[in-house]
mmCIF file of C-alpha atoms in Angstrom:
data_model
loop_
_atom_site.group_PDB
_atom_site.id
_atom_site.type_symbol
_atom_site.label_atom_id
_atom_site.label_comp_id
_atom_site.label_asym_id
_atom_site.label_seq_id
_atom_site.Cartn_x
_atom_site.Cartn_y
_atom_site.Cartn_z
ATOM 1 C CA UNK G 173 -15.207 -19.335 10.519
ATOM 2 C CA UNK G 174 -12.781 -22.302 9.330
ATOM 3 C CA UNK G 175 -9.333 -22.095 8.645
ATOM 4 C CA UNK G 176 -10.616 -22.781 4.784
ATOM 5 C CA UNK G 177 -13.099 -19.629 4.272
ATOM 6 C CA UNK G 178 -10.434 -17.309 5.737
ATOM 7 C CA UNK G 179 -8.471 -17.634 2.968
ATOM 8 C CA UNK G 180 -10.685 -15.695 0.807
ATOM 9 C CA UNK G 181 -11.379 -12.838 3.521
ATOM 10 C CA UNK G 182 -7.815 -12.910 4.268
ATOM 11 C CA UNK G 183 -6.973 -12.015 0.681
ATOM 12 C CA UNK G 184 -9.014 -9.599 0.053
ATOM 13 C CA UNK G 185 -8.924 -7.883 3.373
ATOM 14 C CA UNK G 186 -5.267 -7.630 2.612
ATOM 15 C CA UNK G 187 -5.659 -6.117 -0.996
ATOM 16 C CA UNK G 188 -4.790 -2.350 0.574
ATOM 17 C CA UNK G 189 -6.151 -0.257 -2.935
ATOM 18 C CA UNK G 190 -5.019 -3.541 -5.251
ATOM 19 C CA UNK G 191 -7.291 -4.965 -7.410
ATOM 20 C CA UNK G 192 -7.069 -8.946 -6.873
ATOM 21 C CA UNK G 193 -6.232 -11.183 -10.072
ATOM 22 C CA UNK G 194 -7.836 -14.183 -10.593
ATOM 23 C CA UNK G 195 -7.155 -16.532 -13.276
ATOM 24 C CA UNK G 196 -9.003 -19.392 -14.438
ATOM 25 C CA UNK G 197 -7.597 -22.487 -15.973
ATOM 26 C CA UNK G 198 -9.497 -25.877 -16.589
ATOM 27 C CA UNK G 199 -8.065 -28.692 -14.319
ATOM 28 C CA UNK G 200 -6.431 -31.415 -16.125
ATOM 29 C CA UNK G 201 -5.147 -28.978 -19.088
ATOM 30 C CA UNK G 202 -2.718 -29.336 -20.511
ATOM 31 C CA UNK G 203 -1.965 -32.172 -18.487
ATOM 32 C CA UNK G 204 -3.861 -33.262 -15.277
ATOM 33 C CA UNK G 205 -0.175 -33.627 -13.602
ATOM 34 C CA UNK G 206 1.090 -29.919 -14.565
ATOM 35 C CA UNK G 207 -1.910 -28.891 -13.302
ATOM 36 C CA UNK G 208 -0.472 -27.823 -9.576
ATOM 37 C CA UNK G 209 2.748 -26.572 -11.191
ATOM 38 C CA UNK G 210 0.691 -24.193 -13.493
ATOM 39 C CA UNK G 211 -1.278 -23.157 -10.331
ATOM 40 C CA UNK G 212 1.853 -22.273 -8.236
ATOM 41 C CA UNK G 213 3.379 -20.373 -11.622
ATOM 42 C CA UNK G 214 0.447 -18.368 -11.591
ATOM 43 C CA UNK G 215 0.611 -17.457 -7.781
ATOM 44 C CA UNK G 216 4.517 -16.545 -8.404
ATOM 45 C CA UNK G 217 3.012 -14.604 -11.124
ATOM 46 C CA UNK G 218 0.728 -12.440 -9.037
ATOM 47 C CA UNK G 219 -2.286 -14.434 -9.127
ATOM 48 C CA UNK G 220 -4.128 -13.632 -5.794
ATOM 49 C CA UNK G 221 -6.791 -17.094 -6.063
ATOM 50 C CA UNK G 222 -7.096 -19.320 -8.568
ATOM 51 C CA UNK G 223 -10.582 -20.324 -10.307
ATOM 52 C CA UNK G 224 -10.324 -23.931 -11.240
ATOM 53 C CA UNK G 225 -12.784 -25.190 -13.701
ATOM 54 C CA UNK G 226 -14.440 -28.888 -13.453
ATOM 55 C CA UNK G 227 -14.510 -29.924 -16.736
ATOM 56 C CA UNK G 228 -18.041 -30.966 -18.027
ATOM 57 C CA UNK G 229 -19.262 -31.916 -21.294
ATOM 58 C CA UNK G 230 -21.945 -29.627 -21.922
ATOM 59 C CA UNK G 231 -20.748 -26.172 -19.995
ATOM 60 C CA UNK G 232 -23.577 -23.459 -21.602
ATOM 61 C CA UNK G 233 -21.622 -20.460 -20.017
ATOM 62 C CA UNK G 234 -18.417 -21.163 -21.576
ATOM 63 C CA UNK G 235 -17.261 -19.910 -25.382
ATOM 64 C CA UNK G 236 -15.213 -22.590 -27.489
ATOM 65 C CA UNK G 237 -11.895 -21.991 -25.655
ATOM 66 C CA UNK G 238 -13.406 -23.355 -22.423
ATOM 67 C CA UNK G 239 -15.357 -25.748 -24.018
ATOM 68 C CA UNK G 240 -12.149 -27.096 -25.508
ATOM 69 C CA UNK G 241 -10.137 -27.082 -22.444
ATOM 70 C CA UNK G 242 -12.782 -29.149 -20.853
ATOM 71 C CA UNK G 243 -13.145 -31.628 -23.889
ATOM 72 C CA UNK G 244 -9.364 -32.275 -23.643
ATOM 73 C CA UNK G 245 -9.308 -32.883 -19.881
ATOM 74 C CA UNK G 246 -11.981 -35.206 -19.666
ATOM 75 C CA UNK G 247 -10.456 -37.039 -22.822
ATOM 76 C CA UNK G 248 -7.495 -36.911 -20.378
ATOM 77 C CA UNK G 249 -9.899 -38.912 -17.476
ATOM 78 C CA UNK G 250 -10.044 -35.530 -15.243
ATOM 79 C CA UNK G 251 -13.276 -36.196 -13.426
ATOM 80 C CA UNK G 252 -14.208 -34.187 -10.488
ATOM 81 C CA UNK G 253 -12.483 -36.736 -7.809
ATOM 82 C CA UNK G 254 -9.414 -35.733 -9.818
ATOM 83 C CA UNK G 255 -9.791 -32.637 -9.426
ATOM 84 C CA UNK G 256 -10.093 -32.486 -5.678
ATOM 85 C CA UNK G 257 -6.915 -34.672 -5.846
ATOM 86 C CA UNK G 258 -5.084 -32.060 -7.822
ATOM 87 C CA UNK G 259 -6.445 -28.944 -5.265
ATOM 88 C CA UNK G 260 -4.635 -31.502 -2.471
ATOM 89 C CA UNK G 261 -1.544 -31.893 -4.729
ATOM 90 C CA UNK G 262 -1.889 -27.968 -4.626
ATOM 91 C CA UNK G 263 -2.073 -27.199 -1.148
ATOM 92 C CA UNK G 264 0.819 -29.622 0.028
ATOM 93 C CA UNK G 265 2.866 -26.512 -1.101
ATOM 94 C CA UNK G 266 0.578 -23.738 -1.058
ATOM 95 C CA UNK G 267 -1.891 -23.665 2.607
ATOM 96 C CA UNK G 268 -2.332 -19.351 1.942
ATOM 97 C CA UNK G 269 -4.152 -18.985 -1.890
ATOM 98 C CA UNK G 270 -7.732 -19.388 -1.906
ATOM 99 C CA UNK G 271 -8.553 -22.172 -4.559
ATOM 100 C CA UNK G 272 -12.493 -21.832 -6.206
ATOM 101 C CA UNK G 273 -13.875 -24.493 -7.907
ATOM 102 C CA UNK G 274 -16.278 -23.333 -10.802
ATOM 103 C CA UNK G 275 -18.545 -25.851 -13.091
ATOM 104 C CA UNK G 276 -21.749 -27.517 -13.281
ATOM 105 C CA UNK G 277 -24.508 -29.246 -10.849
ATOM 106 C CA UNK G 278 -24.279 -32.589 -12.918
ATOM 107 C CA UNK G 279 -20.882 -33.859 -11.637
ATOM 108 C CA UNK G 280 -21.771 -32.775 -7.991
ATOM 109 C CA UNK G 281 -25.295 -34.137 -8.426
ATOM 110 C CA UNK G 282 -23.112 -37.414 -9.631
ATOM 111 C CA UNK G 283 -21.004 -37.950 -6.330
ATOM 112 C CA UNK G 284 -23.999 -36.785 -3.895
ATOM 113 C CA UNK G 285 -23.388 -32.834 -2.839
ATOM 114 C CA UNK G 286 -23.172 -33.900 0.804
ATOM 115 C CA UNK G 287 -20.399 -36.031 -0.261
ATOM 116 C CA UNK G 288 -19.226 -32.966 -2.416
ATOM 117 C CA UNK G 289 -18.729 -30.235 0.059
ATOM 118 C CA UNK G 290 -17.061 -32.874 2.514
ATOM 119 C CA UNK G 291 -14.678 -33.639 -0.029
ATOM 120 C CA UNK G 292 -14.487 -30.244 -1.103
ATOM 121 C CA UNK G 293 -13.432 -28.631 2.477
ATOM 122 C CA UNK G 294 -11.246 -31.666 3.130
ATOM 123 C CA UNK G 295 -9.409 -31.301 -0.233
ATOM 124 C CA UNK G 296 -8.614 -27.349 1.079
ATOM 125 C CA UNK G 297 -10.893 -25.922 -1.641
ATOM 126 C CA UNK G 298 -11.825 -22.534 -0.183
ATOM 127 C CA UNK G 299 -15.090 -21.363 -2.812
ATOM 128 C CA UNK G 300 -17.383 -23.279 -5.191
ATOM 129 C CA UNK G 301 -19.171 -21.613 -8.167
ATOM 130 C CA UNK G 302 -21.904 -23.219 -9.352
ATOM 131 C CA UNK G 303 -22.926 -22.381 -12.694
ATOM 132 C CA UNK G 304 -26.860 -23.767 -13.021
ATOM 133 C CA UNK G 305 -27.354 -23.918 -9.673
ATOM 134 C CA UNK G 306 -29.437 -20.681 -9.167
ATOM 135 C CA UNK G 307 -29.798 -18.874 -5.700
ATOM 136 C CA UNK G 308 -33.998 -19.900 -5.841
ATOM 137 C CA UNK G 309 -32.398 -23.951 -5.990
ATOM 138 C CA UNK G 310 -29.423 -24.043 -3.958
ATOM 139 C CA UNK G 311 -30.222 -22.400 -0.642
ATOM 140 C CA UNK G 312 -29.315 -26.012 0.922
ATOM 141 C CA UNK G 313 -26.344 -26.237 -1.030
ATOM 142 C CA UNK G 314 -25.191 -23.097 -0.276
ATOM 143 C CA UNK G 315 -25.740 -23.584 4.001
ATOM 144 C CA UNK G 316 -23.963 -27.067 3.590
ATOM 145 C CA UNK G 317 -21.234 -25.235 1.972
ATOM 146 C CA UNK G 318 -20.918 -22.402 4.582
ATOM 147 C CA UNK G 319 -20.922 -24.248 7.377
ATOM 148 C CA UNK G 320 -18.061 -27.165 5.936
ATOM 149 C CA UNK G 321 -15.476 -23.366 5.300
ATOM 150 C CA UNK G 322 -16.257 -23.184 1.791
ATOM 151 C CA UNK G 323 -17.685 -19.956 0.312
ATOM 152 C CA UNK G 324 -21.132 -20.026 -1.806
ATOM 153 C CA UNK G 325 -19.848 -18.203 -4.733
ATOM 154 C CA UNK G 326 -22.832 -16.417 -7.358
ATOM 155 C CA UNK G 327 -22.916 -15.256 -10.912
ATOM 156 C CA UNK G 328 -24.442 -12.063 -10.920
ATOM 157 C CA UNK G 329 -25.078 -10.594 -14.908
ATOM 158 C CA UNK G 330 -26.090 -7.415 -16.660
ATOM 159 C CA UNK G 331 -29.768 -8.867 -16.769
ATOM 160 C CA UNK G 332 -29.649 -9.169 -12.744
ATOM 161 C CA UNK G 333 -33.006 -7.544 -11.760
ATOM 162 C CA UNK G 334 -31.941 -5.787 -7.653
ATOM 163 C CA UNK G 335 -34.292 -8.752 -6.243
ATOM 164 C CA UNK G 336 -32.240 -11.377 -7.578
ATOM 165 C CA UNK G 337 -29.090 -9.295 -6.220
ATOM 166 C CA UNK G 338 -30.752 -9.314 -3.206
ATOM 167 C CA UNK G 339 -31.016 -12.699 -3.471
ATOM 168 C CA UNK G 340 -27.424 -13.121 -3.867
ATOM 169 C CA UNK G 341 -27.007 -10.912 -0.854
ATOM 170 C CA UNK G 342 -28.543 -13.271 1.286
ATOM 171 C CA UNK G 343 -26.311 -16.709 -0.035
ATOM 172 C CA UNK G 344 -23.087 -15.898 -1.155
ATOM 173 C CA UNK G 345 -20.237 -15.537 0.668
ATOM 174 C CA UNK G 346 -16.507 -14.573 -0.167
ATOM 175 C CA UNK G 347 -17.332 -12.748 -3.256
ATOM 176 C CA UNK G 348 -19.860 -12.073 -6.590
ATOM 177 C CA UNK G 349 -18.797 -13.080 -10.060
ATOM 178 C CA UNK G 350 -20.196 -10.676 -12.192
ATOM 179 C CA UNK G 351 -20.441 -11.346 -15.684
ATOM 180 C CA UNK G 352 -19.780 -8.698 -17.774
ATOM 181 C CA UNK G 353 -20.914 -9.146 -21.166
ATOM 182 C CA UNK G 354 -24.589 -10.810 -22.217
ATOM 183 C CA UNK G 355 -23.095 -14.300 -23.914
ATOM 184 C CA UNK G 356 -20.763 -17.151 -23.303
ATOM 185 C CA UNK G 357 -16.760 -16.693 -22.134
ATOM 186 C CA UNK G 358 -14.757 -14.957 -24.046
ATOM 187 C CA UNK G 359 -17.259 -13.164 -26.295
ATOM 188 C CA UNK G 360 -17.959 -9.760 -27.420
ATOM 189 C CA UNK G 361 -16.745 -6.302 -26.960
ATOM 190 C CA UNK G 362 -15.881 -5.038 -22.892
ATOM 191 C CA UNK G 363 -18.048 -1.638 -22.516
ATOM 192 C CA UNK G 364 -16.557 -0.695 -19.435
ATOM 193 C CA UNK G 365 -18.380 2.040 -18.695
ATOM 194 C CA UNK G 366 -21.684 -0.084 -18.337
ATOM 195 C CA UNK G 367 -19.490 -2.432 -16.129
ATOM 196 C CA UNK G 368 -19.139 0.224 -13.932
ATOM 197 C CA UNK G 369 -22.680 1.714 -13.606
ATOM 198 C CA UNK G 370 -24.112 -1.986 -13.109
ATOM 199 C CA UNK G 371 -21.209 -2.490 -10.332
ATOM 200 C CA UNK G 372 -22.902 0.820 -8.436
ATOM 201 C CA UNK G 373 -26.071 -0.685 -8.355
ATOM 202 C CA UNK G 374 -24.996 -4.608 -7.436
ATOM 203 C CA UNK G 375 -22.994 -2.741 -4.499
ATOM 204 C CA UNK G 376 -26.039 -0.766 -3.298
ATOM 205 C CA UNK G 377 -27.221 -4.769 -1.918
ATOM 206 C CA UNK G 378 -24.106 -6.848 -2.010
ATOM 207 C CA UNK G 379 -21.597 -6.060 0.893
ATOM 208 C CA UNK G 380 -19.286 -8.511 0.157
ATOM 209 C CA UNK G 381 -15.906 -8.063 -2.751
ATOM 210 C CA UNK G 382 -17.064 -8.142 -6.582
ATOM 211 C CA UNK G 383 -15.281 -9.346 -9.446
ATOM 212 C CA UNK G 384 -15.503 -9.069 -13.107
ATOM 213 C CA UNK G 385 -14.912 -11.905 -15.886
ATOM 214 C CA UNK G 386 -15.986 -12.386 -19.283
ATOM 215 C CA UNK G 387 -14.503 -10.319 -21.957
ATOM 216 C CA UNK G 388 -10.780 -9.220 -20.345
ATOM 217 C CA UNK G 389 -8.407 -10.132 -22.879
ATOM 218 C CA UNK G 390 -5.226 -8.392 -21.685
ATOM 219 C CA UNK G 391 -3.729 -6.786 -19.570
ATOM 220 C CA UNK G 392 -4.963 -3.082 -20.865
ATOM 221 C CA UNK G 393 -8.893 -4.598 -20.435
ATOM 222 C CA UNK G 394 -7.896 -5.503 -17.172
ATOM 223 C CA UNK G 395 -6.184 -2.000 -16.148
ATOM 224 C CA UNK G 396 -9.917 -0.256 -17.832
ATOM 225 C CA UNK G 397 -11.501 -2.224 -14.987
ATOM 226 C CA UNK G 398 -9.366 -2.073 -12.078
ATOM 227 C CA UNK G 399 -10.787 1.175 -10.943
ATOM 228 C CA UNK G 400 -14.091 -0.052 -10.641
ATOM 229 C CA UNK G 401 -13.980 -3.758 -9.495
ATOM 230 C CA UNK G 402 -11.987 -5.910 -6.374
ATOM 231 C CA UNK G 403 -11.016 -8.165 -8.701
ATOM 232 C CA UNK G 404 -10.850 -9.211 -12.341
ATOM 233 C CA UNK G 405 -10.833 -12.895 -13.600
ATOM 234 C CA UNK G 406 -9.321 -13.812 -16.673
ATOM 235 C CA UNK G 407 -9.653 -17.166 -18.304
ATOM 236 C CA UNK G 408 -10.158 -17.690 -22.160
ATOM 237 C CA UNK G 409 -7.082 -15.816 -22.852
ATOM 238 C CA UNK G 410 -4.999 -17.370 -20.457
ATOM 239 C CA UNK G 411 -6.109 -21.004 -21.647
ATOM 240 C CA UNK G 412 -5.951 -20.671 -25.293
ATOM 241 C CA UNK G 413 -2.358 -19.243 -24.464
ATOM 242 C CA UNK G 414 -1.847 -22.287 -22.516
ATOM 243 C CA UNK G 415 -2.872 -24.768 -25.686
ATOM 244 C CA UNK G 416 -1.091 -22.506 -28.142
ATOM 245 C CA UNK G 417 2.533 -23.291 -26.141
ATOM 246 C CA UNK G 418 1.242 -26.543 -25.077
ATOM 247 C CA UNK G 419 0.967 -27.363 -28.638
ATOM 248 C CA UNK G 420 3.884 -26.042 -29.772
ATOM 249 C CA UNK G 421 6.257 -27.063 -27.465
ATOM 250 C CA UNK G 422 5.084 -29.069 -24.641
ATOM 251 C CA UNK G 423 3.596 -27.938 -20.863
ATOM 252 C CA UNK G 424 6.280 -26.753 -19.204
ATOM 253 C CA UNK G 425 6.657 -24.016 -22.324
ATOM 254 C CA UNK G 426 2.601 -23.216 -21.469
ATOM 255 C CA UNK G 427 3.121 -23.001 -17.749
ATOM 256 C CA UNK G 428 5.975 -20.864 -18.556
ATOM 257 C CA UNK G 429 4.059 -19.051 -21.394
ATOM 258 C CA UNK G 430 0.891 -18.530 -18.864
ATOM 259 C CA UNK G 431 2.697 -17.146 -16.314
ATOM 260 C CA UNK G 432 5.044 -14.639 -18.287
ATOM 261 C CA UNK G 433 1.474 -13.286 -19.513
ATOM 262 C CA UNK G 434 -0.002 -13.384 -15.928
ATOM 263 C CA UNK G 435 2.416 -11.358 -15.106
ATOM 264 C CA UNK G 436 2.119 -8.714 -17.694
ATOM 265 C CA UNK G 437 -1.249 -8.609 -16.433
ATOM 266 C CA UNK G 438 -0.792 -8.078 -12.566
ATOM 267 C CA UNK G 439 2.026 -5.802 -13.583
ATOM 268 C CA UNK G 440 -0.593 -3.158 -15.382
ATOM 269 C CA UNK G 441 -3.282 -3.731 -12.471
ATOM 270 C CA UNK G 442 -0.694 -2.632 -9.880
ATOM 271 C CA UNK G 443 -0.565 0.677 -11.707
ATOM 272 C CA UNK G 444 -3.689 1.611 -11.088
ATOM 273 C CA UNK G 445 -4.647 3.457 -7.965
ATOM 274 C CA UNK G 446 -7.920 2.861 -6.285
ATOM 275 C CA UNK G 447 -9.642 5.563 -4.319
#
């Protein structure tokens, strides 16, 4: 195991009963050079690893705050060598919080995916998330990936049949993203009850941590889930917080704004104790 993929068992073998927080912001939002500070603000916040999207033009998973973020950052000239930049800005203050890049094949299908996870590992990026690539595709992918340090990272959703969780099983490493609603980010009502019974049943072939996104709007959402999950990851709410105080009154006032919320967030996770 590389120093790189120990980041991720490191932090979660060190959650003693917490439930881990993981937000997701779009690279190169607001600004592709606040990017780092807004990553360290969230870490100070209580952020435990950070999922950084790639923006991409036509991202089918994500709901219009997403799809927005990523519209403004590639307006901005955030491309996916800029984002491996930024992870290095990142890391020349922070070598301890696991960094996951999540997005689409077509940009890694652009620079070559050998070229990718080389680039990837060297940049310190610790997981990759790949939304269309499924486990039946990306066997290669994910082996290249395990054996540069960087964790093979799978959506797993309420339509998972236990053969494509087994599936999973077999590839991913670090931990499952479970999605937790049927739709894009950011949509629909959190039944959290059906969270949990599908989180039974994913854990009956999956040995590795779980997390929950899609659908955890604040920090009560979060606390419904905390009993039932290793980690929650929050994203639309964060971002369109970030544009709202971007907006307003610059980026400092939306990496302030993020964090302060982050924070509100971590503080009503740590309240909850895990059996």
């Amino acid at each position: 195991m590389t120093a790189s993929n120990l980041r991720l068992a490191n932090c979660f073998g060190a959650l003693s009963g917490r439930t881990a927080l993981i937000p997701y912001v779009t690279a190169g939002d607001p600004l592709a050079g606040s990017t780092p500070a807004l990553m360290h603000a969230l870490v100070t916040a209580g952020a435990d690893v950070i999922e950084l999207g790639v923006p991409f033009s036509d991202p089918m998973a994500d709901g219009p705050v997403i799809q927005q973020a990523g519209e403004r950052a590639i307006a901005a000239g955030v491309s996916l060598t800029r984002v491996l930049e930024l992870v290095v800005e990142f890391r020349r203050q922070d070598a301890n919080t696991p960094v996951v890049l999540m997005g689409y094949a077509n940009p890694i299908e652009c620079m070559g995916r050998d070229a990718f996870v080389q680039r990837a590992a060297q940049a310190g990026v610790d997981g990759v998330l790949v939304v269309d690539y499924t486990p039946e595709e990306s066997a290669d992918f994910a082996a290249a990936l395990t054996a540069a340090g960087v964790d093979p990272i799978y959506l797993l959703a309420p339509t998972s049949t236990e053969s494509r969780m087994d599936q999973v099983a077999r590839l991913a490493r670090g931990y499952v993203y479970y999605v937790s609603l049927k739709g894009v980010t950011g949509a629909g009502y959190l039944d959290t009850d059906d969270v949990a019974r599908h989180l039974t049943t994913i854990r009956r072939h999956v040995s590795i941590p779980v997390g929950v996104g899609f659908g955890i709007r604040d920090a009560a959402s979060a606390a419904r889930l905390a009993p039932h999950t290793d980690a929650v990851v929050i994203g639309s709410k964060l971002i369109q917080i970030i544009e709202e105080a971007s907006r307003r009154d610059g980026p400092q006032a939306a990496i302030d704004a993020a964090a302060a919320w982050l924070a509100e967030v971590r503080q009503a996770l740590d309240h909850i104790q895990k059996g």
